[in-house]
Amino acid sequence: LYGSGTNDILLKAVENGAVELYYDNTKFFETGSTANFSRTIAPSSNGGFDLGLNATRWRHVRTVDNGKIMVGSSDDLEIYHDGTYNYIAAPNNHEVHINANSGGSTENMAKFKPNGAVELYHNGTKKFFTLSDGVEVDGHLYLMDNDQLKLGNGSDLKIYHDGSNSYIDEGSGTGALIF
C-alpha cells in the first residue's frame, strides 16, 4: 500500500507472513514470530505505540539501543538498554517495586524509593533497608566461617569465627579494645 500520489510505502502485508508498517518510507513495525520495533513508533499522541489489549500475545518487544519501552499513561516506567547497561527507570519520581504473586496474593520483594530507601524483603517481610545514615537489618546477619565483620575506617576491628574459634581482633594497633 503506497501513499496517495507518492512512492512512499505505508503498509506491506504478506499472505501467511508478516505485516509491516512504514512512516515516511521507513519501516517502524513488523509482525512475525516476534514483534520488531525498528525505532520508536511515532503514530500515537505521546510519541509511542500503544500495544493495546492484545499485547499478551506477543512473545518479544524489541528496540534498538537507547530505544525505550515506556509504560503508563504518563510514561511512568521506562525499560531500555543503552548499548552497555540495562535500565529500569521511573522518571516521574515514583517508587519502583518488584513483587511476586504467591498463593494468589502479591508479595513485596524489593522497593526502590527516589531520594530515599532501598528495601529488600523475604517472604513479604522487610529484612534489609537503607537509611540516610546507614543500613538496618531486621533479623540476623549471617556470615560464613572465616568471613569477617570489619568495623572502622581502616577495618580496625574484626569479628569473625574460623569454624572452631571465635575472634574479636583489634589487630591494627591504632587504639585499645575496651570492654
PDB file of C-alpha atoms in Angstrom:
ATOM      1  CA  LEU A   1       0.000   0.000   0.000  1.00  0.00           C
ATOM      2  CA  TYR A   2       1.525   3.277  -1.123  1.00  0.00           C
ATOM      3  CA  GLY A   3       0.753   6.858  -0.170  1.00  0.00           C
ATOM      4  CA  SER A   4      -1.603   8.791  -2.414  1.00  0.00           C
ATOM      5  CA  GLY A   5       0.412  10.354  -5.232  1.00  0.00           C
ATOM      6  CA  THR A   6       3.766   9.229  -3.773  1.00  0.00           C
ATOM      7  CA  ASN A   7       6.062   6.243  -3.902  1.00  0.00           C
ATOM      8  CA  ASP A   8       6.171   6.085  -0.088  1.00  0.00           C
ATOM      9  CA  ILE A   9       5.370   2.635   1.268  1.00  0.00           C
ATOM     10  CA  LEU A  10       2.709   2.757   4.006  1.00  0.00           C
ATOM     11  CA  LEU A  11       1.956  -0.942   4.569  1.00  0.00           C
ATOM     12  CA  LYS A  12       3.190  -4.307   3.366  1.00  0.00           C
ATOM     13  CA  ALA A  13       1.163  -7.447   4.025  1.00  0.00           C
ATOM     14  CA  VAL A  14       2.451 -10.910   3.079  1.00  0.00           C
ATOM     15  CA  GLU A  15      -0.029 -13.784   2.897  1.00  0.00           C
ATOM     16  CA  ASN A  16       0.682 -16.219   5.769  1.00  0.00           C
ATOM     17  CA  GLY A  17       3.542 -13.934   6.778  1.00  0.00           C
ATOM     18  CA  ALA A  18       4.456 -10.587   8.233  1.00  0.00           C
ATOM     19  CA  VAL A  19       2.717  -7.236   8.208  1.00  0.00           C
ATOM     20  CA  GLU A  20       4.990  -4.202   8.039  1.00  0.00           C
ATOM     21  CA  LEU A  21       4.033  -0.597   8.873  1.00  0.00           C
ATOM     22  CA  TYR A  22       6.006   2.323   7.459  1.00  0.00           C
ATOM     23  CA  TYR A  23       6.284   6.003   8.294  1.00  0.00           C
ATOM     24  CA  ASP A  24       7.982   8.337   5.820  1.00  0.00           C
ATOM     25  CA  ASN A  25       9.069   5.278   3.802  1.00  0.00           C
ATOM     26  CA  THR A  26      10.905   3.800   6.831  1.00  0.00           C
ATOM     27  CA  LYS A  27       9.778   0.540   8.467  1.00  0.00           C
ATOM     28  CA  PHE A  28       8.751   1.106  12.081  1.00  0.00           C
ATOM     29  CA  PHE A  29       6.886  -2.070  12.965  1.00  0.00           C
ATOM     30  CA  GLU A  30       6.551  -5.634  11.729  1.00  0.00           C
ATOM     31  CA  THR A  31       4.724  -8.717  12.891  1.00  0.00           C
ATOM     32  CA  GLY A  32       6.006 -12.258  12.772  1.00  0.00           C
ATOM     33  CA  SER A  33       7.170 -14.759  15.343  1.00  0.00           C
ATOM     34  CA  THR A  34       8.316 -11.692  17.353  1.00  0.00           C
ATOM     35  CA  ALA A  35       7.330  -8.039  17.325  1.00  0.00           C
ATOM     36  CA  ASN A  36      10.148  -5.905  15.976  1.00  0.00           C
ATOM     37  CA  PHE A  37      10.348  -2.152  16.551  1.00  0.00           C
ATOM     38  CA  SER A  38      12.952  -0.621  14.276  1.00  0.00           C
ATOM     39  CA  ARG A  39      12.821   2.594  16.328  1.00  0.00           C
ATOM     40  CA  THR A  40      10.325   4.482  18.487  1.00  0.00           C
ATOM     41  CA  ILE A  41       6.895   4.259  16.855  1.00  0.00           C
ATOM     42  CA  ALA A  42       5.617   7.742  16.038  1.00  0.00           C
ATOM     43  CA  PRO A  43       1.864   7.414  15.386  1.00  0.00           C
ATOM     44  CA  SER A  44       0.493   7.747  18.944  1.00  0.00           C
ATOM     45  CA  SER A  45      -0.157  11.110  20.572  1.00  0.00           C
ATOM     46  CA  ASN A  46       2.656  10.672  23.115  1.00  0.00           C
ATOM     47  CA  GLY A  47       5.309   9.600  20.594  1.00  0.00           C
ATOM     48  CA  GLY A  48       4.989   5.880  21.229  1.00  0.00           C
ATOM     49  CA  PHE A  49       2.929   2.937  20.135  1.00  0.00           C
ATOM     50  CA  ASP A  50       0.049   1.662  22.245  1.00  0.00           C
ATOM     51  CA  LEU A  51       0.193  -2.129  22.388  1.00  0.00           C
ATOM     52  CA  GLY A  52      -3.437  -2.367  23.490  1.00  0.00           C
ATOM     53  CA  LEU A  53      -5.230  -5.379  24.901  1.00  0.00           C
ATOM     54  CA  ASN A  54      -3.573  -7.990  22.680  1.00  0.00           C
ATOM     55  CA  ALA A  55      -0.053  -7.297  23.964  1.00  0.00           C
ATOM     56  CA  THR A  56      -0.129 -10.534  25.995  1.00  0.00           C
ATOM     57  CA  ARG A  57       0.012 -12.483  22.713  1.00  0.00           C
ATOM     58  CA  TRP A  58       3.376 -11.053  21.782  1.00  0.00           C
ATOM     59  CA  ARG A  59       6.495 -13.003  22.567  1.00  0.00           C
ATOM     60  CA  HIS A  60       9.001 -10.153  22.342  1.00  0.00           C
ATOM     61  CA  VAL A  61       9.186  -6.425  22.011  1.00  0.00           C
ATOM     62  CA  ARG A  62      12.473  -5.266  20.536  1.00  0.00           C
ATOM     63  CA  THR A  63      14.023  -1.828  20.258  1.00  0.00           C
ATOM     64  CA  VAL A  64      17.422  -0.589  19.138  1.00  0.00           C
ATOM     65  CA  ASP A  65      19.953   0.639  21.724  1.00  0.00           C
ATOM     66  CA  ASN A  66      18.521   3.585  23.666  1.00  0.00           C
ATOM     67  CA  GLY A  67      15.029   2.762  22.348  1.00  0.00           C
ATOM     68  CA  LYS A  68      12.704   2.725  25.356  1.00  0.00           C
ATOM     69  CA  ILE A  69       9.728   0.610  26.278  1.00  0.00           C
ATOM     70  CA  MET A  70       7.573   3.169  28.074  1.00  0.00           C
ATOM     71  CA  VAL A  71       4.630   2.091  30.208  1.00  0.00           C
ATOM     72  CA  GLY A  72       1.858   4.102  31.850  1.00  0.00           C
ATOM     73  CA  SER A  73      -0.330   6.994  30.754  1.00  0.00           C
ATOM     74  CA  SER A  74       2.435   9.473  31.593  1.00  0.00           C
ATOM     75  CA  ASP A  75       5.345   7.217  30.575  1.00  0.00           C
ATOM     76  CA  ASP A  76       5.736   6.338  34.274  1.00  0.00           C
ATOM     77  CA  LEU A  77       8.114   3.420  33.687  1.00  0.00           C
ATOM     78  CA  GLU A  78      10.959   3.034  31.192  1.00  0.00           C
ATOM     79  CA  ILE A  79      12.885  -0.112  30.325  1.00  0.00           C
ATOM     80  CA  TYR A  80      15.832   0.241  27.986  1.00  0.00           C
ATOM     81  CA  HIS A  81      19.390  -0.732  27.062  1.00  0.00           C
ATOM     82  CA  ASP A  82      21.994   1.902  26.141  1.00  0.00           C
ATOM     83  CA  GLY A  83      24.361  -0.445  24.316  1.00  0.00           C
ATOM     84  CA  THR A  84      26.293  -1.246  27.503  1.00  0.00           C
ATOM     85  CA  TYR A  85      23.933  -1.188  30.503  1.00  0.00           C
ATOM     86  CA  ASN A  86      20.303  -2.184  31.168  1.00  0.00           C
ATOM     87  CA  TYR A  87      17.956   0.257  32.888  1.00  0.00           C
ATOM     88  CA  ILE A  88      14.613   0.249  34.675  1.00  0.00           C
ATOM     89  CA  ALA A  89      13.704   3.874  35.314  1.00  0.00           C
ATOM     90  CA  ALA A  90      10.842   5.800  36.910  1.00  0.00           C
ATOM     91  CA  PRO A  91      11.339   9.320  35.510  1.00  0.00           C
ATOM     92  CA  ASN A  92       8.334  10.682  37.420  1.00  0.00           C
ATOM     93  CA  ASN A  93       9.963  10.348  40.877  1.00  0.00           C
ATOM     94  CA  HIS A  94       7.707   7.406  41.817  1.00  0.00           C
ATOM     95  CA  GLU A  95       8.823   4.276  43.636  1.00  0.00           C
ATOM     96  CA  VAL A  96       9.796   1.135  41.741  1.00  0.00           C
ATOM     97  CA  HIS A  97       8.522  -2.106  43.272  1.00  0.00           C
ATOM     98  CA  ILE A  98       9.418  -5.680  42.407  1.00  0.00           C
ATOM     99  CA  ASN A  99       6.680  -8.052  43.533  1.00  0.00           C
ATOM    100  CA  ALA A 100       5.755 -11.696  43.149  1.00  0.00           C
ATOM    101  CA  ASN A 101       2.374 -13.377  43.134  1.00  0.00           C
ATOM    102  CA  SER A 102       2.450 -16.098  45.763  1.00  0.00           C
ATOM    103  CA  GLY A 103      -0.635 -18.158  46.504  1.00  0.00           C
ATOM    104  CA  GLY A 104      -2.972 -15.608  44.965  1.00  0.00           C
ATOM    105  CA  SER A 105      -1.601 -12.586  46.833  1.00  0.00           C
ATOM    106  CA  THR A 106       1.001 -10.009  45.882  1.00  0.00           C
ATOM    107  CA  GLU A 107       4.187 -10.164  47.931  1.00  0.00           C
ATOM    108  CA  ASN A 108       6.867  -7.446  48.086  1.00  0.00           C
ATOM    109  CA  MET A 109      10.377  -8.493  47.078  1.00  0.00           C
ATOM    110  CA  ALA A 110      12.069  -5.072  46.751  1.00  0.00           C
ATOM    111  CA  LYS A 111      11.179  -1.381  46.800  1.00  0.00           C
ATOM    112  CA  PHE A 112      13.306   1.459  45.454  1.00  0.00           C
ATOM    113  CA  LYS A 113      12.291   4.906  46.733  1.00  0.00           C
ATOM    114  CA  PRO A 114      13.598   8.052  44.994  1.00  0.00           C
ATOM    115  CA  ASN A 115      15.824  10.127  47.285  1.00  0.00           C
ATOM    116  CA  GLY A 116      15.229   7.537  49.983  1.00  0.00           C
ATOM    117  CA  ALA A 117      15.450   3.932  50.972  1.00  0.00           C
ATOM    118  CA  VAL A 118      16.052   0.680  49.191  1.00  0.00           C
ATOM    119  CA  GLU A 119      14.092  -2.092  50.897  1.00  0.00           C
ATOM    120  CA  LEU A 120      14.617  -5.836  50.450  1.00  0.00           C
ATOM    121  CA  TYR A 121      12.022  -8.352  51.591  1.00  0.00           C
ATOM    122  CA  HIS A 122      11.940 -12.045  52.471  1.00  0.00           C
ATOM    123  CA  ASN A 123       8.571 -13.764  52.284  1.00  0.00           C
ATOM    124  CA  GLY A 124       6.873 -10.340  52.208  1.00  0.00           C
ATOM    125  CA  THR A 125       8.665  -9.062  55.347  1.00  0.00           C
ATOM    126  CA  LYS A 126      11.150  -6.173  55.150  1.00  0.00           C
ATOM    127  CA  LYS A 127      14.573  -7.504  56.199  1.00  0.00           C
ATOM    128  CA  PHE A 128      17.245  -5.122  54.846  1.00  0.00           C
ATOM    129  CA  PHE A 129      16.892  -1.428  54.111  1.00  0.00           C
ATOM    130  CA  THR A 130      18.978   1.674  53.674  1.00  0.00           C
ATOM    131  CA  LEU A 131      18.680   4.769  55.842  1.00  0.00           C
ATOM    132  CA  SER A 132      20.091   8.263  55.395  1.00  0.00           C
ATOM    133  CA  ASP A 133      22.879   7.358  57.840  1.00  0.00           C
ATOM    134  CA  GLY A 134      23.433   3.662  57.028  1.00  0.00           C
ATOM    135  CA  VAL A 135      21.554   0.397  56.770  1.00  0.00           C
ATOM    136  CA  GLU A 136      19.280  -1.609  59.033  1.00  0.00           C
ATOM    137  CA  VAL A 137      18.817  -5.357  59.220  1.00  0.00           C
ATOM    138  CA  ASP A 138      15.639  -6.804  60.709  1.00  0.00           C
ATOM    139  CA  GLY A 139      16.664 -10.275  61.796  1.00  0.00           C
ATOM    140  CA  HIS A 140      20.074 -11.924  61.887  1.00  0.00           C
ATOM    141  CA  LEU A 141      23.172 -11.168  59.845  1.00  0.00           C
ATOM    142  CA  TYR A 142      24.864 -14.443  58.987  1.00  0.00           C
ATOM    143  CA  LEU A 143      28.496 -14.694  57.911  1.00  0.00           C
ATOM    144  CA  MET A 144      30.161 -17.931  56.852  1.00  0.00           C
ATOM    145  CA  ASP A 145      33.226 -19.298  58.665  1.00  0.00           C
ATOM    146  CA  ASN A 146      36.274 -17.058  58.155  1.00  0.00           C
ATOM    147  CA  ASP A 147      34.161 -14.200  56.790  1.00  0.00           C
ATOM    148  CA  GLN A 148      34.832 -11.097  58.866  1.00  0.00           C
ATOM    149  CA  LEU A 149      32.663  -8.274  60.132  1.00  0.00           C
ATOM    150  CA  LYS A 150      35.020  -5.304  59.748  1.00  0.00           C
ATOM    151  CA  LEU A 151      34.412  -2.029  61.569  1.00  0.00           C
ATOM    152  CA  GLY A 152      36.174   1.347  61.443  1.00  0.00           C
ATOM    153  CA  ASN A 153      37.592   3.406  58.564  1.00  0.00           C
ATOM    154  CA  GLY A 154      40.644   1.157  58.330  1.00  0.00           C
ATOM    155  CA  SER A 155      38.793  -2.053  59.251  1.00  0.00           C
ATOM    156  CA  ASP A 156      40.436  -1.641  62.670  1.00  0.00           C
ATOM    157  CA  LEU A 157      38.099  -4.067  64.445  1.00  0.00           C
ATOM    158  CA  LYS A 158      37.316  -7.530  63.095  1.00  0.00           C
ATOM    159  CA  ILE A 159      34.818 -10.012  64.477  1.00  0.00           C
ATOM    160  CA  TYR A 160      34.763 -13.499  62.981  1.00  0.00           C
ATOM    161  CA  HIS A 161      34.588 -17.242  63.507  1.00  0.00           C
ATOM    162  CA  ASP A 162      37.057 -19.654  61.881  1.00  0.00           C
ATOM    163  CA  GLY A 163      34.934 -22.800  62.187  1.00  0.00           C
ATOM    164  CA  SER A 164      36.378 -23.710  65.586  1.00  0.00           C
ATOM    165  CA  ASN A 165      37.092 -20.483  67.459  1.00  0.00           C
ATOM    166  CA  SER A 166      35.527 -17.025  67.671  1.00  0.00           C
ATOM    167  CA  TYR A 167      37.647 -13.861  67.461  1.00  0.00           C
ATOM    168  CA  ILE A 168      37.441 -10.177  68.308  1.00  0.00           C
ATOM    169  CA  ASP A 169      40.556  -8.745  66.698  1.00  0.00           C
ATOM    170  CA  GLU A 170      41.784  -5.175  67.161  1.00  0.00           C
ATOM    171  CA  GLY A 171      44.787  -6.050  65.030  1.00  0.00           C
ATOM    172  CA  SER A 172      45.898  -2.724  63.581  1.00  0.00           C
ATOM    173  CA  GLY A 173      47.178  -1.388  66.894  1.00  0.00           C
ATOM    174  CA  THR A 174      45.576   2.041  66.430  1.00  0.00           C
ATOM    175  CA  GLY A 175      43.773   2.011  69.750  1.00  0.00           C
ATOM    176  CA  ALA A 176      42.645  -0.037  72.704  1.00  0.00           C
ATOM    177  CA  LEU A 177      39.989  -2.724  72.739  1.00  0.00           C
ATOM    178  CA  ILE A 178      37.695  -1.771  75.601  1.00  0.00           C
ATOM    179  CA  PHE A 179      35.007  -3.975  77.174  1.00  0.00           C
TER     180      PHE A 179
END
